[in-house]
Amino acid sequence: MSHDPHDTHPDHAHPEWARPALEGGLLALLAAVLFGISTPLVQRAGEHAGAFTTAALLYGGAALMGAWLRRPPAQEAALRRADFQRLVWMAIFGAVIGPVALAWGLQHTSGTSASLMLALEALFTAVLARALYRETMDRRVASAMGLLLLGGIVLVLDRGLNGGTQLLGLLAVLAATAAWGIDNTLSRALAERDPGQVVLGKSLLGVGATALIAVVAGESLPGWKSAAALMVIGAGGYGLSLRLYLLAQRAFGAARTGSVFAFAPFIGALLAMTLGDRSLSWGMAAGGGLMLAGVALHLTESHAHPHDHALLDHEHAHSHDDGHHDHAHDDASMLYGAHSHPHRHAPMRHVHPHVPDAHHAHPH
């Protein structure tokens, strides 16, 4: 397969280009379901556990999941020594500050309001992705972010009218969303690495830090049933969910992954109400409605124009049926199925719907 570097017409041999966000959207949605379900479950399982102990157990489960999900270098690009510093910062924000703030917040506000507030993670992620990676943010996306912000303000005001403790709990959840927004943006640069290794490395660093602080702070361990429950929740809601999230970022960028992931809070809120949370108020409903409208608006974005691909050398898992990988292999079997190795992209120009993945980071 080859391409004319001056070709500006869509390549009809690749009809999947017409819906480039489908794969990424489904991956992000699955990640959202797993994380959304975990929030009210953490509130119940971690009711009698300290915030740092809760975080350590959650990421202990995530570490086990990451170890199980690792892939050989021939299938996924391995982590490098140069990635360690970024992984440390991801652990600080995503495996220490985020879960600790959420665990404390869940003990001081309702599960429904906390779940809805987590939708602001998409706002922080999109703004940071725009600032650091120059991901496209047109009027539609900006309007979606505005609705998410407005919905968050309504939630804060509603909880503030219901007492100081409720407000402090919600502000702690807000801090968790900001921390995870930073984590999501940092993880974008590692989306081409083996997601199992990323989950394992981040989780082990997070477990070490939070367990140490829990011991120093004198937090007591919960019963074995609660501890086991938190580890199972962490394996699915934090470990497997993060792997799917990284694969979604690989498919269509940090900002859009964050937007789809913003469905997680609504899933969590519905589960919280199913489990007996009766704290839903008109203010919470209004705030949640604004956030849901913001998510829906962002997902209707469509982006296509003639664009150039510069010479690029990198390594990541790829296949030869996506229109961007046409390099030759001595072994013909490598032309079929996903595999990983260092490879080069020749310069070319073409037109097709696209999203800001690793191959479409061009300026606008």
GROMACS .gro file of C-alpha atoms in nm, residues 123-254:
model
  132
  123LEU     CA    1  -1.328   2.021   3.188
  124PHE     CA    2  -0.985   2.012   3.352
  125THR     CA    3  -0.863   1.750   3.104
  126ALA     CA    4  -0.983   1.942   2.796
  127VAL     CA    5  -0.838   2.274   2.908
  128LEU     CA    6  -0.500   2.118   2.992
  129ALA     CA    7  -0.497   1.915   2.668
  130ARG     CA    8  -0.554   2.236   2.477
  131ALA     CA    9  -0.280   2.420   2.666
  132LEU     CA   10  -0.015   2.144   2.654
  133TYR     CA   11  -0.093   1.947   2.337
  134ARG     CA   12  -0.275   2.215   2.133
  135GLU     CA   13  -0.570   1.980   2.083
  136THR     CA   14  -0.847   2.137   1.876
  137MET     CA   15  -1.114   2.323   2.074
  138ASP     CA   16  -1.373   2.489   1.851
  139ARG     CA   17  -1.686   2.678   1.956
  140ARG     CA   18  -1.884   2.360   2.005
  141VAL     CA   19  -1.622   2.212   2.237
  142ALA     CA   20  -1.582   2.544   2.422
  143SER     CA   21  -1.959   2.562   2.471
  144ALA     CA   22  -1.959   2.206   2.605
  145MET     CA   23  -1.688   2.295   2.854
  146GLY     CA   24  -1.890   2.601   2.958
  147LEU     CA   25  -2.193   2.384   3.033
  148LEU     CA   26  -1.981   2.148   3.242
  149LEU     CA   27  -1.842   2.441   3.440
  150LEU     CA   28  -2.188   2.594   3.492
  151GLY     CA   29  -2.323   2.259   3.609
  152GLY     CA   30  -2.038   2.230   3.860
  153ILE     CA   31  -2.113   2.578   3.996
  154VAL     CA   32  -2.480   2.485   4.043
  155LEU     CA   33  -2.377   2.170   4.233
  156VAL     CA   34  -2.145   2.365   4.465
  157LEU     CA   35  -2.416   2.621   4.537
  158ASP     CA   36  -2.673   2.346   4.602
  159ARG     CA   37  -2.447   2.160   4.846
  160GLY     CA   38  -2.349   2.488   5.015
  161LEU     CA   39  -2.716   2.549   5.097
  162ASN     CA   40  -2.729   2.203   5.258
  163GLY     CA   41  -2.458   2.268   5.517
  164GLY     CA   42  -2.085   2.333   5.552
  165THR     CA   43  -1.983   1.969   5.581
  166GLN     CA   44  -2.160   1.880   5.256
  167LEU     CA   45  -1.984   2.169   5.081
  168LEU     CA   46  -1.639   2.073   5.215
  169GLY     CA   47  -1.695   1.715   5.099
  170LEU     CA   48  -1.793   1.835   4.754
  171LEU     CA   49  -1.489   2.066   4.735
  172ALA     CA   50  -1.268   1.767   4.819
  173VAL     CA   51  -1.425   1.581   4.525
  174LEU     CA   52  -1.357   1.889   4.312
  175ALA     CA   53  -0.990   1.868   4.413
  176ALA     CA   54  -0.993   1.502   4.307
  177THR     CA   55  -1.128   1.595   3.962
  178ALA     CA   56  -0.854   1.855   3.919
  179ALA     CA   57  -0.587   1.603   4.021
  180TRP     CA   58  -0.722   1.342   3.779
  181GLY     CA   59  -0.745   1.604   3.504
  182ILE     CA   60  -0.370   1.666   3.546
  183ASP     CA   61  -0.310   1.290   3.556
  184ASN     CA   62  -0.510   1.240   3.235
  185THR     CA   63  -0.310   1.508   3.057
  186LEU     CA   64   0.022   1.364   3.174
  187SER     CA   65  -0.083   1.014   3.068
  188ARG     CA   66  -0.151   1.129   2.710
  189ALA     CA   67   0.224   1.111   2.637
  190LEU     CA   68   0.228   0.746   2.753
  191ALA     CA   69  -0.083   0.637   2.560
  192GLU     CA   70   0.139   0.471   2.297
  193ARG     CA   71   0.310   0.255   2.562
  194ASP     CA   72   0.177  -0.078   2.689
  195PRO     CA   73  -0.124   0.032   2.899
  196GLY     CA   74  -0.082  -0.268   3.129
  197GLN     CA   75   0.270  -0.155   3.218
  198VAL     CA   76   0.151   0.203   3.271
  199VAL     CA   77  -0.128   0.086   3.503
  200LEU     CA   78   0.115  -0.137   3.696
  201GLY     CA   79   0.385   0.128   3.733
  202LYS     CA   80   0.149   0.407   3.836
  203SER     CA   81  -0.039   0.182   4.078
  204LEU     CA   82   0.273   0.047   4.252
  205LEU     CA   83   0.403   0.401   4.304
  206GLY     CA   84   0.063   0.508   4.437
  207VAL     CA   85   0.034   0.211   4.672
  208GLY     CA   86   0.381   0.273   4.815
  209ALA     CA   87   0.311   0.641   4.886
  210THR     CA   88  -0.040   0.607   5.030
  211ALA     CA   89   0.041   0.298   5.239
  212LEU     CA   90   0.341   0.475   5.393
  213ILE     CA   91   0.134   0.784   5.477
  214ALA     CA   92  -0.145   0.564   5.619
  215VAL     CA   93   0.103   0.395   5.854
  216VAL     CA   94   0.258   0.727   5.964
  217ALA     CA   95  -0.089   0.875   6.019
  218GLY     CA   96  -0.186   0.574   6.230
  219GLU     CA   97  -0.484   0.472   6.017
  220SER     CA   98  -0.624   0.134   6.112
  221LEU     CA   99  -0.691  -0.138   5.858
  222PRO     CA  100  -1.055  -0.215   5.776
  223GLY     CA  101  -1.196  -0.565   5.811
  224TRP     CA  102  -1.085  -0.820   5.556
  225LYS     CA  103  -1.419  -0.807   5.372
  226SER     CA  104  -1.395  -0.430   5.325
  227ALA     CA  105  -1.027  -0.457   5.227
  228ALA     CA  106  -1.102  -0.728   4.971
  229ALA     CA  107  -1.397  -0.531   4.835
  230LEU     CA  108  -1.182  -0.218   4.789
  231MET     CA  109  -0.916  -0.418   4.605
  232VAL     CA  110  -1.175  -0.572   4.372
  233ILE     CA  111  -1.325  -0.226   4.310
  234GLY     CA  112  -0.975  -0.092   4.243
  235ALA     CA  113  -0.897  -0.373   3.997
  236GLY     CA  114  -1.198  -0.290   3.782
  237GLY     CA  115  -1.276   0.076   3.848
  238TYR     CA  116  -0.915   0.196   3.855
  239GLY     CA  117  -0.697  -0.072   3.690
  240LEU     CA  118  -0.903  -0.201   3.397
  241SER     CA  119  -1.072   0.136   3.359
  242LEU     CA  120  -0.733   0.311   3.327
  243ARG     CA  121  -0.617   0.063   3.064
  244LEU     CA  122  -0.929   0.131   2.856
  245TYR     CA  123  -0.886   0.505   2.914
  246LEU     CA  124  -0.527   0.496   2.782
  247LEU     CA  125  -0.636   0.302   2.474
  248ALA     CA  126  -0.909   0.562   2.415
  249GLN     CA  127  -0.655   0.845   2.445
  250ARG     CA  128  -0.444   0.663   2.188
  251ALA     CA  129  -0.742   0.649   1.955
  252PHE     CA  130  -0.870   1.005   1.973
  253GLY     CA  131  -0.681   1.228   2.213
  254ALA     CA  132  -0.702   1.345   2.572
   0.00000   0.00000   0.00000
